[in-house]
Amino acid sequence: MDTAPSALPSTSTPAQDARNRRKGATAAALASAVEWYDYFVFGIAAALVLGDLYFPAGSSSAGVLASFATFAVGFLARPFGGVIAGHLGDKRGRKPMLVLALTLMGVATTGIGILPTYETIGIAAPVLLVTLRVMQGIAVGAQWGGAMLLATEYAPEGKRGIYGSFVQLGVPIGVVTANTVFLLAGAFTSESAFAAWGWRLPFLVGLLVLVLAWYIHKHVEETPEFRAAERALAEKEREEKGQTTEQGAGKGKGGDGARNSPLRTILRGHLGTVFLAGGSFAVNTATFYILITGVLDYTTRELDMNRGAVLTVSLCVSLTQLVLIPASAALSDRIGRIRIYGLGAAGIALWAVPMFLLIDTGSLLWLAVGTFVASCFLSIMYGPQAALFAELFTPEMRYTGASLGYQIAAVLGGGLAPFVMVLLLETTGTSMSVAAYIIGLAVIALGSIKVLADRARSR
């Protein structure tokens, strides 16, 4: 499904190319890891403390729902970040948008860490919390496309999958780091101290994001594919201007196409591909956030399981993704993205019911087994996803198209999933309703993947 070559001719030496490639891939992986860390600490805090501190209500369920609704607001903001950064990233470059996204995330996360509670400043507290969460959403919506393209557009021929997986590794790294920091904060503070100030410490780590933003700005070059696309567009623009001049004033509109808006191009001719991409991925992101946030709330609030033990299970399960994600991505370089991607989606559908049957036992062992198997299928699907989305669009509209597809899935799946999970549990009284929700999204994913595969074969 490659729409553009992975590697482009270069006038630099092989050693310089290799150094730039390593630097770009490393910067992309680090950017993804720290950005997702900042994003995930909010999800963990939403499940543990934010409801009581910022949304005092008559019942614990109401507070958690309000907290998860704020969590979801960040997802609603992500497409805006994807559209803005995608448009500018396709016109101005991948690197500046990535730097801007990291800076915005660092400011927003640190702001949450020092934000007074409802008891201190009243209604202003939840209003400011929602505002900062929106900033986080815009930042992560802008970040993923920039980091993903920084890695995949530097990839050598035949290795776009494995290079794209470096960015995907940012998710489990972010989860592991966020869980570890929360575990340490809980271990070294009492229950009262954790509720008062210990939960803030993971957010203050967001200051390190600003350091990384400065490093990328100073030391990382723009991707070779973007530079090549810029040269091609500039040459096309010169040719069309020349043709317009020869035709005379008032004849032709030759210069209109070369610098066409990437967003306009996507909306006019590729919107179907964007929605297919989003539909194919919603089940992955929904199941992921159910595992790291919804299950954390469900097991501690409804099943009376120990918070630290559940966090430890989540941490250990996420560690397995560090192996499975690059392995599935490397395999996709050999046998194709769609096959691996579809296998992961089918596995999620088949495992949804057994997973919740195991979780409902209230046993840490069966919780670990259920979430581990689900995590394996998520990793199989997530590994090749960056390369797959990159290959759905040509370089001049790739940031916009890939970001929109990813963020649509994030809104429909990830942002609403913990909220929907609590509503389903409160309404039906059974976790099987949550399993049915996952299966429904998996069916949509498999249908979208089938259409994408048919289109690939026809090309």
Coordinates of C-alpha atoms in Angstrom, one line a residue:
M1 CA 0.0 0.0 0.0
D2 CA 3.0 2.3 -0.4
T3 CA 2.1 5.5 -2.1
A4 CA 5.6 7.0 -1.9
P5 CA 9.1 5.5 -1.6
S6 CA 10.4 5.1 1.9
A7 CA 13.8 6.4 1.1
L8 CA 14.7 9.2 -1.3
P9 CA 18.0 10.0 -3.1
S10 CA 20.2 12.1 -1.0
T11 CA 23.2 14.3 -1.8
S12 CA 24.7 13.7 1.7
T13 CA 27.1 10.9 2.6
P14 CA 25.8 7.5 3.8
A15 CA 27.2 8.2 7.2
Q16 CA 25.3 11.5 7.4
D17 CA 22.1 9.8 6.2
A18 CA 22.4 7.1 8.8
R19 CA 23.1 9.7 11.6
N20 CA 20.1 11.9 10.5
R21 CA 17.9 8.8 10.4
R22 CA 18.9 7.7 13.9
K23 CA 18.4 11.2 15.2
G24 CA 15.0 11.6 13.6
A25 CA 13.8 8.2 14.8
T26 CA 15.1 8.7 18.3
A27 CA 13.5 12.2 18.6
A28 CA 10.2 10.9 17.3
A29 CA 10.2 8.1 19.8
L30 CA 11.1 10.4 22.7
A31 CA 8.5 13.0 21.6
S32 CA 5.8 10.3 21.5
A33 CA 6.8 8.8 24.9
V34 CA 6.8 12.1 26.8
E35 CA 3.7 13.4 25.1
W36 CA 1.7 10.2 25.9
Y37 CA 3.0 10.1 29.4
D38 CA 1.6 13.6 30.0
Y39 CA -1.7 12.6 28.4
F40 CA -2.0 9.3 30.4
V41 CA -1.3 10.8 33.8
F42 CA -4.6 12.6 33.5
G43 CA -6.5 9.3 32.8
I44 CA -5.0 7.7 35.9
A45 CA -5.7 10.7 38.0
A46 CA -9.3 10.9 36.6
A47 CA -9.9 7.3 37.8
L48 CA -8.3 7.9 41.2
V49 CA -8.6 11.4 42.6
L50 CA -9.9 14.1 40.2
G51 CA -13.6 13.4 40.7
D52 CA -13.5 14.1 44.4
L53 CA -11.2 17.1 44.1
Y54 CA -12.7 19.0 41.2
F55 CA -16.2 17.6 40.8
P56 CA -17.7 17.1 44.3
A57 CA -21.1 15.3 44.0
G58 CA -23.6 13.2 45.9
S59 CA -22.2 9.8 44.8
S60 CA -18.9 8.4 43.8
S61 CA -20.2 7.3 40.4
A62 CA -21.3 10.9 39.6
G63 CA -17.9 12.3 40.4
V64 CA -16.2 9.6 38.3
L65 CA -18.5 10.3 35.4
A66 CA -17.7 14.0 35.6
S67 CA -14.0 13.2 35.8
F68 CA -14.2 10.8 32.8
A69 CA -16.2 13.4 30.9
T70 CA -13.3 15.8 31.3
F71 CA -11.0 13.0 30.2
A72 CA -13.1 12.7 27.1
V73 CA -13.0 16.4 26.4
G74 CA -9.3 16.0 25.6
F75 CA -10.2 13.6 22.9
L76 CA -12.8 15.9 21.4
A77 CA -10.1 18.5 21.1
R78 CA -7.6 16.1 19.4
P79 CA -9.1 16.4 15.8
F80 CA -8.6 20.2 16.0
G81 CA -5.0 19.7 16.9
G82 CA -4.7 17.2 14.0
V83 CA -6.3 19.5 11.5
I84 CA -4.3 22.6 12.4
A85 CA -1.0 20.9 12.7
G86 CA -1.7 18.7 9.7
H87 CA -2.5 21.6 7.5
L88 CA 0.6 23.6 8.6
G89 CA 2.8 20.5 8.8
D90 CA 2.0 19.6 5.2
K91 CA 2.8 23.2 4.1
R92 CA 5.6 24.2 6.5
G93 CA 7.2 21.0 7.8
R94 CA 6.8 18.2 10.3
K95 CA 9.4 19.4 12.8
P96 CA 8.0 22.9 13.7
M97 CA 4.5 21.4 14.4
L98 CA 6.0 18.7 16.6
V99 CA 8.0 21.3 18.6
L100 CA 4.8 23.4 19.0
A101 CA 2.8 20.4 20.1
L102 CA 5.4 19.4 22.7
T103 CA 5.6 22.9 24.1
L104 CA 1.8 23.2 24.4
M105 CA 1.6 19.8 26.2
G106 CA 4.4 20.7 28.6
V107 CA 2.6 23.9 29.6
A108 CA -0.8 22.3 30.0
T109 CA 0.4 19.3 32.0
T110 CA 2.4 21.5 34.4
G111 CA -0.6 23.7 34.8
I112 CA -2.8 20.8 35.9
G113 CA -0.1 19.9 38.5
I114 CA -0.4 23.3 40.2
L115 CA -4.1 23.9 39.7
P116 CA -6.1 24.7 42.9
T117 CA -9.0 22.4 43.7
Y118 CA -12.7 23.1 43.9
E119 CA -12.5 23.6 47.7
T120 CA -10.0 26.4 47.1
I121 CA -11.3 28.4 44.2
G122 CA -14.8 26.9 43.6
I123 CA -16.3 26.6 40.1
A124 CA -13.1 28.1 38.5
A125 CA -11.3 24.8 39.3
P126 CA -13.2 22.5 37.0
V127 CA -13.4 25.2 34.4
L128 CA -9.6 25.6 34.3
L129 CA -9.2 21.8 34.5
V130 CA -11.3 21.4 31.4
T131 CA -9.4 24.2 29.6
L132 CA -6.0 22.6 30.4
R133 CA -7.4 19.2 29.3
V134 CA -8.4 20.7 26.0
M135 CA -4.9 22.1 25.6
Q136 CA -3.6 18.6 26.2
G137 CA -6.0 17.2 23.5
I138 CA -4.9 19.7 20.9
A139 CA -1.3 19.0 21.7
V140 CA -1.5 15.2 21.4
G141 CA -3.6 15.6 18.3
A142 CA -0.9 17.7 16.7
Q143 CA 1.9 15.5 18.0
W144 CA 1.1 12.1 16.7
G145 CA 1.3 13.0 13.0
G146 CA 4.5 14.9 13.4
A147 CA 6.3 12.2 15.4
M148 CA 5.0 9.5 13.1
L149 CA 6.1 11.2 9.9
L150 CA 9.5 12.2 11.4
A151 CA 10.1 8.4 11.9
T152 CA 8.4 6.9 8.8
E153 CA 9.7 9.5 6.3
Y154 CA 13.3 8.9 7.5
A155 CA 12.8 5.1 7.1
P156 CA 15.1 3.2 4.7
E157 CA 13.4 1.2 1.9
G158 CA 11.3 -1.7 3.3
K159 CA 11.5 -0.7 6.9
R160 CA 8.8 1.9 7.3
G161 CA 6.8 -0.5 9.6
I162 CA 9.6 -1.0 12.1
Y163 CA 10.5 2.8 12.1
G164 CA 6.9 3.7 12.6
S165 CA 6.7 1.4 15.5
F166 CA 9.3 3.5 17.4
V167 CA 6.6 6.2 17.7
Q168 CA 3.9 3.6 18.6
L169 CA 6.2 2.5 21.5
G170 CA 5.6 5.9 23.0
V171 CA 2.2 4.6 24.2
P172 CA 3.3 1.7 26.3
I173 CA 6.3 3.7 27.5
G174 CA 4.0 6.5 28.5
V175 CA 1.7 4.1 30.3
V176 CA 4.5 2.3 32.1
T177 CA 6.1 5.6 33.2
A178 CA 2.8 7.2 34.2
N179 CA 1.8 4.1 36.3
T180 CA 5.3 3.9 37.8
V181 CA 5.3 7.5 38.9
F182 CA 1.8 7.2 40.4
L183 CA 2.9 4.0 42.2
L184 CA 5.9 5.8 43.6
A185 CA 3.9 8.8 44.6
G186 CA 1.4 6.5 46.4
A187 CA 4.2 4.4 48.0
F188 CA 6.0 7.4 49.5
T189 CA 2.9 9.3 50.7
S190 CA 0.0 8.5 53.0
E191 CA -3.5 8.3 51.7
S192 CA -4.3 11.8 52.9
A193 CA -1.0 13.2 51.6
F194 CA -1.5 11.6 48.2
A195 CA -5.0 13.1 47.9
A196 CA -3.7 16.5 49.0
W197 CA -0.5 16.9 46.9
G198 CA 1.1 13.5 46.0
W199 CA -1.1 13.1 42.9
R200 CA 0.4 16.4 41.6
L201 CA 3.9 15.1 41.3
P202 CA 3.4 13.1 38.1
F203 CA 2.0 16.2 36.4
L204 CA 5.0 18.3 37.3
V205 CA 7.3 15.9 35.3
G206 CA 5.7 17.6 32.3
L207 CA 8.3 20.3 32.5
L208 CA 10.8 17.8 30.9
V209 CA 8.7 18.0 27.7
L210 CA 9.8 21.6 27.2
V211 CA 13.5 20.4 27.2
L212 CA 12.8 17.9 24.5
A213 CA 11.0 20.5 22.4
W214 CA 14.1 22.7 22.5
Y215 CA 16.4 19.8 21.6
I216 CA 14.3 18.9 18.5
H217 CA 14.1 22.5 17.4
K218 CA 17.8 22.9 17.6
H219 CA 19.2 19.5 16.5
V220 CA 16.8 17.6 14.3
E221 CA 16.4 18.2 10.5
E222 CA 13.2 18.2 8.5
T223 CA 12.3 14.8 6.9
P224 CA 13.7 14.1 3.4
E225 CA 10.3 13.2 2.0
F226 CA 8.9 16.5 3.0
R227 CA 11.8 18.4 1.5
A228 CA 11.4 16.4 -1.7
A229 CA 7.7 17.2 -1.8
E230 CA 8.4 20.9 -1.3
R231 CA 10.8 20.9 -4.2
A232 CA 8.3 19.0 -6.4
L233 CA 5.6 21.5 -5.6
A234 CA 7.9 24.5 -6.2
E235 CA 8.8 23.1 -9.6
K236 CA 5.2 22.5 -10.5
E237 CA 4.3 26.0 -9.4
R238 CA 7.0 27.5 -11.6
E239 CA 5.9 25.4 -14.6
E240 CA 2.2 26.4 -14.2
K241 CA 3.1 30.1 -13.7
G242 CA 5.1 29.9 -17.0
Q243 CA 2.1 28.3 -18.8
T244 CA -0.2 31.0 -17.4
T245 CA 2.2 33.7 -18.6
E246 CA 2.3 32.2 -22.1
Q247 CA -1.5 32.0 -22.3
G248 CA -1.8 35.7 -21.4
A249 CA -3.5 37.7 -18.7
G250 CA -7.0 36.4 -17.7
K251 CA -6.5 32.9 -19.2
G252 CA -6.1 29.8 -17.2
K253 CA -5.6 29.2 -13.5
G254 CA -2.4 27.4 -13.7
G255 CA -1.0 28.4 -10.3
D256 CA -4.1 27.3 -8.4
G257 CA -3.3 23.6 -8.0
A258 CA 0.4 23.5 -6.9
R259 CA -0.2 25.1 -3.5
N260 CA -3.6 23.7 -2.9
S261 CA -4.7 23.5 0.8
P262 CA -3.9 20.0 2.1
L263 CA -7.1 20.1 4.2
R264 CA -9.2 21.1 1.1
T265 CA -7.5 18.3 -0.9
I266 CA -8.4 15.8 1.8
L267 CA -12.0 17.0 2.2
R268 CA -12.6 17.0 -1.6
G269 CA -11.0 13.8 -2.6
H270 CA -9.9 11.6 0.3
L271 CA -12.5 12.0 3.1
G272 CA -13.6 8.4 2.6
T273 CA -10.1 7.1 3.2
V274 CA -9.9 9.2 6.4
F275 CA -13.2 7.7 7.7
L276 CA -12.1 4.2 6.8
A277 CA -8.8 4.8 8.7
G278 CA -10.7 6.1 11.7
G279 CA -13.2 3.2 11.6
S280 CA -10.5 0.7 11.4
F281 CA -8.7 2.0 14.5
A282 CA -11.5 3.0 16.9
V283 CA -11.7 -0.5 18.5
N284 CA -8.0 -0.4 19.3
T285 CA -8.0 2.9 21.0
A286 CA -11.4 2.2 22.8
T287 CA -10.2 -1.1 24.2
F288 CA -6.8 0.4 25.2
Y289 CA -8.4 3.2 27.3
I290 CA -10.9 0.7 28.8
L291 CA -7.9 -1.4 29.9
I292 CA -5.8 1.4 31.4
T293 CA -8.5 3.7 32.8
G294 CA -12.0 2.1 32.8
V295 CA -10.8 -1.2 34.2
L296 CA -8.8 0.7 36.9
D297 CA -11.9 2.4 38.1
Y298 CA -14.1 -0.7 37.7
T299 CA -11.8 -3.0 39.7
T300 CA -11.0 -0.6 42.5
R301 CA -14.5 0.9 42.9
E302 CA -16.8 -2.0 42.0
L303 CA -14.7 -5.1 42.7
D304 CA -12.8 -3.6 45.7
M305 CA -9.4 -4.6 44.4
N306 CA -6.3 -2.9 45.7
R307 CA -5.3 0.2 43.7
G308 CA -1.6 -0.4 43.9
A309 CA -2.0 -4.0 42.8
V310 CA -4.2 -3.1 39.8
L311 CA -1.7 -0.4 38.7
T312 CA 1.1 -2.9 39.0
V313 CA -0.8 -5.4 36.7
S314 CA -1.4 -2.6 34.2
L315 CA 2.3 -1.7 34.3
C316 CA 3.5 -5.2 33.7
V317 CA 1.0 -5.8 30.9
S318 CA 2.2 -2.6 29.2
L319 CA 5.8 -3.8 29.4
T320 CA 4.9 -6.7 27.1
Q321 CA 3.9 -4.2 24.4
L322 CA 7.5 -3.0 24.2
V323 CA 8.3 -6.3 22.5
L324 CA 5.1 -7.1 20.6
I325 CA 4.6 -3.7 18.9
P326 CA 8.0 -3.6 17.1
A327 CA 7.7 -7.4 16.4
S328 CA 4.3 -7.0 14.6
A329 CA 5.5 -3.9 12.8
A330 CA 8.6 -5.8 11.5
L331 CA 6.4 -8.6 10.4
S332 CA 4.2 -6.2 8.5
D333 CA 7.3 -5.1 6.5
R334 CA 7.5 -8.7 5.3
I335 CA 3.9 -9.9 4.8
G336 CA 1.9 -6.7 4.6
R337 CA 0.2 -4.2 6.9
I338 CA -3.4 -5.2 6.3
R339 CA -2.9 -8.8 7.2
I340 CA -1.3 -8.1 10.6
Y341 CA -3.7 -5.2 11.3
G342 CA -6.8 -7.3 10.5
L343 CA -5.5 -10.2 12.7
G344 CA -5.3 -7.9 15.7
A345 CA -8.8 -6.5 15.2
A346 CA -10.3 -10.0 14.9
G347 CA -8.5 -11.1 18.1
I348 CA -9.9 -8.2 20.0
A349 CA -13.4 -9.1 18.9
L350 CA -13.0 -12.8 20.0
W351 CA -11.4 -12.0 23.3
A352 CA -13.8 -9.3 24.6
V353 CA -16.2 -11.6 26.4
P354 CA -13.5 -14.0 27.9
M355 CA -11.6 -10.9 29.1
F356 CA -14.4 -9.6 31.2
L357 CA -15.4 -13.0 32.5
L358 CA -11.8 -13.2 33.9
I359 CA -11.8 -9.6 35.3
D360 CA -15.1 -10.2 37.1
T361 CA -13.6 -13.0 39.2
G362 CA -11.8 -10.3 41.2
S363 CA -8.6 -12.2 41.1
L364 CA -5.4 -10.4 40.3
L365 CA -4.1 -13.4 38.4
W366 CA -7.1 -13.6 36.1
L367 CA -7.1 -9.9 35.7
A368 CA -3.5 -10.1 34.5
V369 CA -4.3 -13.0 32.1
G370 CA -7.4 -11.3 30.7
T371 CA -5.7 -7.9 30.1
F372 CA -2.4 -9.5 28.9
V373 CA -4.1 -11.4 26.0
A374 CA -6.1 -8.3 25.1
S375 CA -2.9 -6.3 25.1
C376 CA -1.3 -8.8 22.7
F377 CA -4.0 -8.3 20.2
L378 CA -3.8 -4.5 20.6
S379 CA -0.1 -4.6 20.0
I380 CA -0.4 -6.7 16.9
M381 CA -2.8 -4.1 15.5
Y382 CA -0.9 -1.0 16.8
G383 CA 2.5 -2.0 15.5
P384 CA 1.9 -1.5 11.8
Q385 CA -0.7 1.2 12.2
A386 CA 1.6 4.2 11.8
A387 CA 3.1 2.9 8.6
L388 CA -0.3 1.9 7.3
F389 CA -1.8 5.3 7.8
A390 CA 1.3 7.0 6.3
E391 CA 0.9 4.9 3.2
L392 CA -2.7 5.8 2.7
F393 CA -1.8 9.4 1.7
T394 CA 0.9 11.1 -0.5
P395 CA 3.5 13.3 1.2
E396 CA 1.9 16.7 0.5
M397 CA -1.3 15.7 2.4
R398 CA 0.0 12.9 4.6
Y399 CA 0.2 14.9 7.9
T400 CA -3.4 16.1 7.5
G401 CA -4.9 12.8 6.3
A402 CA -3.2 10.4 8.7
S403 CA -3.8 12.8 11.7
L404 CA -7.5 13.1 10.9
G405 CA -7.9 9.4 10.6
Y406 CA -6.2 8.7 13.9
Q407 CA -8.0 11.5 15.8
I408 CA -11.4 10.5 14.5
A409 CA -10.8 7.1 16.0
A410 CA -9.6 8.7 19.2
V411 CA -12.8 10.6 19.6
L412 CA -15.2 7.8 18.6
G413 CA -13.3 5.2 20.5
G414 CA -10.8 6.3 23.1
G415 CA -12.2 9.5 24.6
L416 CA -15.7 8.1 25.1
A417 CA -14.8 4.6 26.1
P418 CA -14.2 5.0 29.9
F419 CA -17.3 7.2 30.1
V420 CA -19.4 4.7 28.1
M421 CA -18.1 1.9 30.2
V422 CA -19.3 3.5 33.4
L423 CA -22.7 4.3 31.9
L424 CA -23.1 0.7 30.6
L425 CA -22.1 -0.8 34.0
E426 CA -24.5 1.6 35.8
T427 CA -27.4 0.9 33.3
T428 CA -27.0 -2.8 32.8
G429 CA -25.2 -4.0 35.9
T430 CA -23.1 -6.4 33.8
S431 CA -19.7 -6.1 32.2
M432 CA -20.9 -8.1 29.3
S433 CA -22.5 -4.9 28.0
V434 CA -18.9 -3.4 27.8
A435 CA -17.8 -6.5 25.9
A436 CA -20.6 -6.1 23.4
Y437 CA -19.5 -2.4 22.9
I438 CA -16.0 -3.6 22.1
I439 CA -17.3 -6.3 19.7
G440 CA -19.4 -3.7 17.9
L441 CA -16.4 -1.5 17.3
A442 CA -14.4 -4.5 16.2
V443 CA -17.0 -5.3 13.5
I444 CA -16.8 -1.8 12.2
A445 CA -13.0 -2.1 12.2
L446 CA -13.0 -5.4 10.2
G447 CA -15.4 -3.9 7.7
S448 CA -13.2 -0.8 7.2
I449 CA -10.1 -3.0 6.9
K450 CA -11.8 -5.1 4.2
V451 CA -12.6 -2.0 2.1
L452 CA -9.0 -0.7 2.5
A453 CA -7.7 -4.1 1.4
D454 CA -9.9 -4.2 -1.6
R455 CA -8.8 -0.7 -2.6
A456 CA -5.2 -1.7 -2.2
R457 CA -5.7 -4.8 -4.5
S458 CA -7.4 -2.7 -7.1
R459 CA -4.5 -0.3 -7.2

